Short mmCIF file of C-alpha atoms in Angstrom, two decimals:
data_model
loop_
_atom_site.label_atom_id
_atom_site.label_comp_id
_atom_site.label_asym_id
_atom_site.label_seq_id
_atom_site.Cartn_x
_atom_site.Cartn_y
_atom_site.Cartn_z
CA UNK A 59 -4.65 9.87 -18.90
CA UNK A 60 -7.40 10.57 -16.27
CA UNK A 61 -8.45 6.59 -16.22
CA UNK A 62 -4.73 5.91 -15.52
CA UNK A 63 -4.31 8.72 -12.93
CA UNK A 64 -7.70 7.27 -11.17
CA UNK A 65 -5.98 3.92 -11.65
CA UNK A 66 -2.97 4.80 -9.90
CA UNK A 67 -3.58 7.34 -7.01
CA UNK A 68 -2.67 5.72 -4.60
CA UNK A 69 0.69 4.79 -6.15
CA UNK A 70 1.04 8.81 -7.57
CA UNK A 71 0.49 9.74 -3.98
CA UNK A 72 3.31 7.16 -2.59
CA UNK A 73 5.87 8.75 -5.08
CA UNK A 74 4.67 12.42 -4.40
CA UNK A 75 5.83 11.39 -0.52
CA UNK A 76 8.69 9.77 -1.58
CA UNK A 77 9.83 12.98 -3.66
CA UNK A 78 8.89 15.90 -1.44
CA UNK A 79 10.36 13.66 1.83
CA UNK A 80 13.67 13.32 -0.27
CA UNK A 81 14.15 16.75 -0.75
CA UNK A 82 13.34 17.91 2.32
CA UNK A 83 16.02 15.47 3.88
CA UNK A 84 18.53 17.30 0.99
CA UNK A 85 18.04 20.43 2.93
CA UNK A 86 18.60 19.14 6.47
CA UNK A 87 21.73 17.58 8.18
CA UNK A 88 22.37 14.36 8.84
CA UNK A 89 19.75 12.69 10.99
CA UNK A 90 20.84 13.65 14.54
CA UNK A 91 20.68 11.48 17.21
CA UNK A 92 18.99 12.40 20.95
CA UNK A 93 19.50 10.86 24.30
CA UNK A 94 16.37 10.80 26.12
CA UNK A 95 16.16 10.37 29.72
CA UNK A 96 19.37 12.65 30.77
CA UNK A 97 20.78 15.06 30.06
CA UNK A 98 24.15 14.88 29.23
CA UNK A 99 26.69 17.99 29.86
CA UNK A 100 28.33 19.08 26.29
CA UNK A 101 31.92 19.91 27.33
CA UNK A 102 31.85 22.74 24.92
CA UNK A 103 29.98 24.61 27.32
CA UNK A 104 30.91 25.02 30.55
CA UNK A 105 28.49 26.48 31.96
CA UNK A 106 26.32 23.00 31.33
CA UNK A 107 28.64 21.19 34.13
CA UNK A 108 26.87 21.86 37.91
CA UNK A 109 30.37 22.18 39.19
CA UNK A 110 30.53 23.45 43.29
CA UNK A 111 34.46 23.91 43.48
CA UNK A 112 36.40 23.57 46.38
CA UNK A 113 37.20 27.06 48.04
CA UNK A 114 40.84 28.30 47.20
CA UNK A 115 41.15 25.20 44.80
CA UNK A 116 42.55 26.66 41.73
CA UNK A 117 43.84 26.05 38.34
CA UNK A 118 47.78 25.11 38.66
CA UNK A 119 47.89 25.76 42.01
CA UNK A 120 48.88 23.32 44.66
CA UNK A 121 46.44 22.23 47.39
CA UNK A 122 46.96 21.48 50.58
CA UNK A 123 45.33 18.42 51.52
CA UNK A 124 43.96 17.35 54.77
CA UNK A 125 43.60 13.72 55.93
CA UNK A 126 39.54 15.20 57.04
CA UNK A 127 39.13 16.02 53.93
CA UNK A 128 37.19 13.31 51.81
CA UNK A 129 38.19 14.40 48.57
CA UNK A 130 41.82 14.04 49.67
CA UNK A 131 40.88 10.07 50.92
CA UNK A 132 39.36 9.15 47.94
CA UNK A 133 42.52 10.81 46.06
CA UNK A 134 45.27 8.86 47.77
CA UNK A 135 42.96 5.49 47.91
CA UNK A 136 42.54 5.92 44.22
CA UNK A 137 46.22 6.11 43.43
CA UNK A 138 46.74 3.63 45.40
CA UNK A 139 44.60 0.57 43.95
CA UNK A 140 44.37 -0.35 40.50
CA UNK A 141 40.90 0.13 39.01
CA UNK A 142 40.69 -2.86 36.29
CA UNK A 143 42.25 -5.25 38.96
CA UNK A 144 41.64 -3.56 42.30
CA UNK A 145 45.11 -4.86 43.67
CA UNK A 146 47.52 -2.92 44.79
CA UNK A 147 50.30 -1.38 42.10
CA UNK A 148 52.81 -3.68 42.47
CA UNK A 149 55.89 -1.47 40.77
CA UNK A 150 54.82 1.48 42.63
CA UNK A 151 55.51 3.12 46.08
CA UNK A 152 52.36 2.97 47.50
CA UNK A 153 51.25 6.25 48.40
CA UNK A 154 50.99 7.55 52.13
CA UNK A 155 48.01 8.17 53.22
CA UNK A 156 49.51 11.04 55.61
CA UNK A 157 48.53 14.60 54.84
CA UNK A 158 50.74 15.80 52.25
CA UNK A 159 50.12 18.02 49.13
CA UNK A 160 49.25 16.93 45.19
CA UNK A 161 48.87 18.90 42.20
CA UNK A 162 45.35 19.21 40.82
CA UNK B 118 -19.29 2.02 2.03
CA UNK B 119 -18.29 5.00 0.14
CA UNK B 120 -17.69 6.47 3.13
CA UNK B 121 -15.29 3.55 4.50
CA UNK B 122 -13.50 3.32 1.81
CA UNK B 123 -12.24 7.61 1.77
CA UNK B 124 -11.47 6.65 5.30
CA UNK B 125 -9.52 4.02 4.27
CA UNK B 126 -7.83 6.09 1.95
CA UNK B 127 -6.71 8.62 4.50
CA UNK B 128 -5.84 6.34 6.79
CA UNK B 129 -3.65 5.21 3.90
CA UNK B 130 -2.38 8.77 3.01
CA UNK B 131 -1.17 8.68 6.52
CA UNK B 132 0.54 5.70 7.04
CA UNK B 133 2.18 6.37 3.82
CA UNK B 134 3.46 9.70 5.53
CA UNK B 135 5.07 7.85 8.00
CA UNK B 136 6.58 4.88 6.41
CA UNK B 137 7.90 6.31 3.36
CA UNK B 138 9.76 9.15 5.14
CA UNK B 139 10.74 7.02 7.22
CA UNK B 140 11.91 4.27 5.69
CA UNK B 141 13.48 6.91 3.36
CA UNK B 142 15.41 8.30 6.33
CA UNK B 143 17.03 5.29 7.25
CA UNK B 144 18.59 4.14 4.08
CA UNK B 145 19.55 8.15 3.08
CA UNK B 146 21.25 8.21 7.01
CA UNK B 147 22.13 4.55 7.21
CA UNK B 148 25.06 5.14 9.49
CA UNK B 149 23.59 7.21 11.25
CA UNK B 150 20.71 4.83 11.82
CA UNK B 151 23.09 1.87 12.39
CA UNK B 152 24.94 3.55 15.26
CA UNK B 153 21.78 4.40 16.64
CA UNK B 154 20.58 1.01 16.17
CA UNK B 155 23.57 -0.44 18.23
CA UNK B 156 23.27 1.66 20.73
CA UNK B 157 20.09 0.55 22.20
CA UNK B 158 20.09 -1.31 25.32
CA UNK B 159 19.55 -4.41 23.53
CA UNK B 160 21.85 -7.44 22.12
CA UNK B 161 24.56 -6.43 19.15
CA UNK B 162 22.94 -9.35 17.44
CA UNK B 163 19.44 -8.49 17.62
CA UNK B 164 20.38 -4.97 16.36
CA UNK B 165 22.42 -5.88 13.32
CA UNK B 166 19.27 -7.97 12.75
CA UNK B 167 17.37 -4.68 12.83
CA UNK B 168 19.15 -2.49 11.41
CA UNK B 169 18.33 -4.47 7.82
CA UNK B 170 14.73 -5.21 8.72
CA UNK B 171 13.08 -2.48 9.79
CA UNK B 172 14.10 -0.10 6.70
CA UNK B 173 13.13 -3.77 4.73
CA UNK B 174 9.58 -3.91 6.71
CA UNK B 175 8.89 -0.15 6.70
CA UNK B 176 9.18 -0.24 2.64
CA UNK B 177 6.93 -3.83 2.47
CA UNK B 178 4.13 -2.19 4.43
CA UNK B 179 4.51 1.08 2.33
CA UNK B 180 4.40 -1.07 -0.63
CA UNK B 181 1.28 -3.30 0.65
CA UNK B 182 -0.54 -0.04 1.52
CA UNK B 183 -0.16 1.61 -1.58
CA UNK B 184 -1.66 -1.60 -3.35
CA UNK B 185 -5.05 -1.85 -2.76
CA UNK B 186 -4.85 -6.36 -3.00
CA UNK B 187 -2.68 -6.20 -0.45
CA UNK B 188 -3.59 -3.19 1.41
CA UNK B 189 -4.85 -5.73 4.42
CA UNK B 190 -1.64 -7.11 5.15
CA UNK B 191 -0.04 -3.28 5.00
CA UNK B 192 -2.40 -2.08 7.84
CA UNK B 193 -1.35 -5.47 9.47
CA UNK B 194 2.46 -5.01 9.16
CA UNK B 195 1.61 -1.13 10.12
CA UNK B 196 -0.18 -2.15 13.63
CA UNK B 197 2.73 -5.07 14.33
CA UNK B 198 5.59 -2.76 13.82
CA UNK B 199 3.46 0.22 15.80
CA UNK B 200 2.81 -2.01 18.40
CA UNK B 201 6.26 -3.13 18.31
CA UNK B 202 7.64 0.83 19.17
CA UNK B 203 5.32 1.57 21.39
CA UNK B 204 5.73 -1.27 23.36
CA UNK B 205 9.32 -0.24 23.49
CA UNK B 206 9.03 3.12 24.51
CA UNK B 207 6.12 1.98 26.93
CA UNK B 208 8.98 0.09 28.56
CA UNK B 209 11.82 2.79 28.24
CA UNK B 210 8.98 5.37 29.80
CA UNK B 211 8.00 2.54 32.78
CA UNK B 212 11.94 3.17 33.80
CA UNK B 213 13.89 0.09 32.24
CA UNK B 214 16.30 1.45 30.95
CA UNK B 215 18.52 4.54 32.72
CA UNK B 216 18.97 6.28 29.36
CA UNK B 217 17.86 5.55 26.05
CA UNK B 218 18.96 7.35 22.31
CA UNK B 219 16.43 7.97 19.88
CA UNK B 220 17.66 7.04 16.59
CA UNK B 221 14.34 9.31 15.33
CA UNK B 222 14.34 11.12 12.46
CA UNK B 223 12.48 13.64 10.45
CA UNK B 224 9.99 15.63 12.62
CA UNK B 225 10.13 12.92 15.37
CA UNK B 226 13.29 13.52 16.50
CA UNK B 227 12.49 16.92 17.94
CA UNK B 228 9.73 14.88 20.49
CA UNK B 229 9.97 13.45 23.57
CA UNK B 230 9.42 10.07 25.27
CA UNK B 231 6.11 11.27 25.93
CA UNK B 232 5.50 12.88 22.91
CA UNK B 233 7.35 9.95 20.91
CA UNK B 234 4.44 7.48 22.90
CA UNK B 235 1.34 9.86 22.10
CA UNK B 236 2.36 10.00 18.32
CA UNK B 237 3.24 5.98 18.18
CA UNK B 238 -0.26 5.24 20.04
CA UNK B 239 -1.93 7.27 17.34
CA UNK B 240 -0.42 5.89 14.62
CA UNK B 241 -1.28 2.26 16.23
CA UNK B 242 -5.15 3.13 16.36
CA UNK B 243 -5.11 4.20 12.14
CA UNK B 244 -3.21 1.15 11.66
CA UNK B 245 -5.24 -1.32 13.40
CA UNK B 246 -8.79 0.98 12.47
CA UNK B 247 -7.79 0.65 9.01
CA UNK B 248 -7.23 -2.94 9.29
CA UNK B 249 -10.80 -3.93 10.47
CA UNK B 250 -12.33 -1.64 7.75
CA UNK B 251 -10.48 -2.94 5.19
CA UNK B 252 -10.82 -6.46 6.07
CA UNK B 253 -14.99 -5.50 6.74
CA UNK B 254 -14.62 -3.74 3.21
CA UNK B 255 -13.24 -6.94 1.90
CA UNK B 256 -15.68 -9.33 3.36
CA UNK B 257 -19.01 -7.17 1.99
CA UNK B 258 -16.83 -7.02 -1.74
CA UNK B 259 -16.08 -11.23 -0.76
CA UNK B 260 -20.05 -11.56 -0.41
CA UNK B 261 -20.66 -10.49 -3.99
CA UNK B 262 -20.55 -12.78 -7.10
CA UNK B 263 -17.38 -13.22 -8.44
CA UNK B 264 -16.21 -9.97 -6.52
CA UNK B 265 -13.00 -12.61 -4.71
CA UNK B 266 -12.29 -14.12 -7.78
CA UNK B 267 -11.30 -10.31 -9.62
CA UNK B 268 -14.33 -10.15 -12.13
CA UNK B 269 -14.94 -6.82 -13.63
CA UNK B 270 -18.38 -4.97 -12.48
CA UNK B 271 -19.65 -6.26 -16.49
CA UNK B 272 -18.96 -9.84 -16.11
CA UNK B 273 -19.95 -9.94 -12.47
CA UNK B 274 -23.51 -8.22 -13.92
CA UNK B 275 -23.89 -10.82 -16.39
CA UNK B 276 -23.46 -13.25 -13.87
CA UNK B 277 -26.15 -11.39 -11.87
CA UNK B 278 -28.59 -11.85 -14.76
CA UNK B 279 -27.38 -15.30 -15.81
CA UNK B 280 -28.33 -16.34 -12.23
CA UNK B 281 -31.72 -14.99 -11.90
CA UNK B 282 -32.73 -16.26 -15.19
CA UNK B 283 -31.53 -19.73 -13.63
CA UNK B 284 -33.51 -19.41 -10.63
CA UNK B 285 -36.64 -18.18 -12.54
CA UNK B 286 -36.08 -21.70 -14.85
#
């Protein structure tokens, strides 16, 4: 028994591993996967997203938008172009880019 | 010599530590693995290549380590694949990528890049340290009658004696 255990350490030692690593992984959840690098905001909580909102831009609540105002630009030139061809929508009215109001 | 060879046995121990658990780890999580496999800024091809090799590689050099004729080409496989990873996450640290997921698992996937490059660098010096003692260990056995040929210590004495009386004729 001894002259085999000598024998096979090495092998003994391999299945110890094997055993004790298996049932540790029993008690743990699946392996979970990180992203390195960045860090990426979990919707679930809010308070991960480095919002600055506009002032008196609310929930539901109309905004009146100003042809100055960059964020209304880049609104109206969005809904005006189509993003996977970047033409024009051809069934649509285009979209003035006059000062007008939107619904956010 | 005595000495060489417990080092070579805890350098063993080691590498055993890491390739077992892991190895284990990928085949108990395999989607898990796969999808973090595939999402590595590399070719779908080369990572459905992967994703059956490494596990497959990780087990061989286990399996090598743990027996003692082949022990040389398990520290070899060890320092290839170990150079392999921390070549990669030399690169992904140098900026190459924007983002990259860790498909990690077990204790290493609570470490960073850095930490992730530290423990893979240390790992890669046992691997390649036990290497060169084991193929030194090898060589000195090599030297000895009949020691490459797998004669036991009795035979190889007799040879011993068989020789000198041959010398002394």
């Amino acid at each position: 028994m001894k002259k085999f255990i000598l024998k096979n350490a090495m092998a003994l030692v391999a299945l110890a591993i094997a055993t004790g690593s298996y049932t540790l992984m029993s008690f743990k959840p699946a392996l979970e996967t990180q992203e390195f690098g960045r860090e990426i905001p979990n919707p679930s909580q809010p308070d991960q997203f480095n919002w600055v909102p506009l002032e008196g831009l609310e929930e539901g609540v109309d905004y009146d938008c100003n042809a100055s105002d960059e964020i209304c630009k880049e609104a109206f030139e969005s809904h005006q172009i189509d993003p996977l061809t970047n033409a024009p929508y051809p069934n649509e009215t285009s979209v003035s880019s006059t000062p007008g109001t939107f619904d956010m | 010599m005595k000495t060489k060879t417990h080092i070579i046995t805890l350098i063993s121990i080691a590498l055993l530590l890491l390739w077992i658990p892991a190895s284990l780890d990928k085949l108990i999580y395999f989607q898990a693995f796969k999808s973090g496999i595939l999402r590595q800024p590399f070719s779908d091809t080369l990572g459905q290549m992967l994703i059956y090799t490494l596990p497959l590689l990780e087990i061989i050099a286990a399996i090598c380590i743990v027996n003692g004729r082949f022990r040389l080409v398990g520290f070899g496989l060890s320092s290839l694949l170990m150079a392999a990873f921390t070549g990669y996450i030399g690169i992904a640290l140098l900026g190459a990528w924007e983002k990259l997921p860790c498909g990690c698992g077990s204790v290493i996937s609570g470490m960073s890049w850095t930490q992730h490059l530290w423990f893979n660098l240390f790992f890669l010096a046992l691997s390649i340290w036990g290497y060169f003692l084991q193929r030194g260990l090898h060589r000195s056995s090599g030297s000895g009658l009949g020691a490459a040929e797998g004669l036991s210590a009795k035979r190889q004495h007799k040879n011993n004696l068989l020789n000198i009386l041959n010398l002394k004729r």
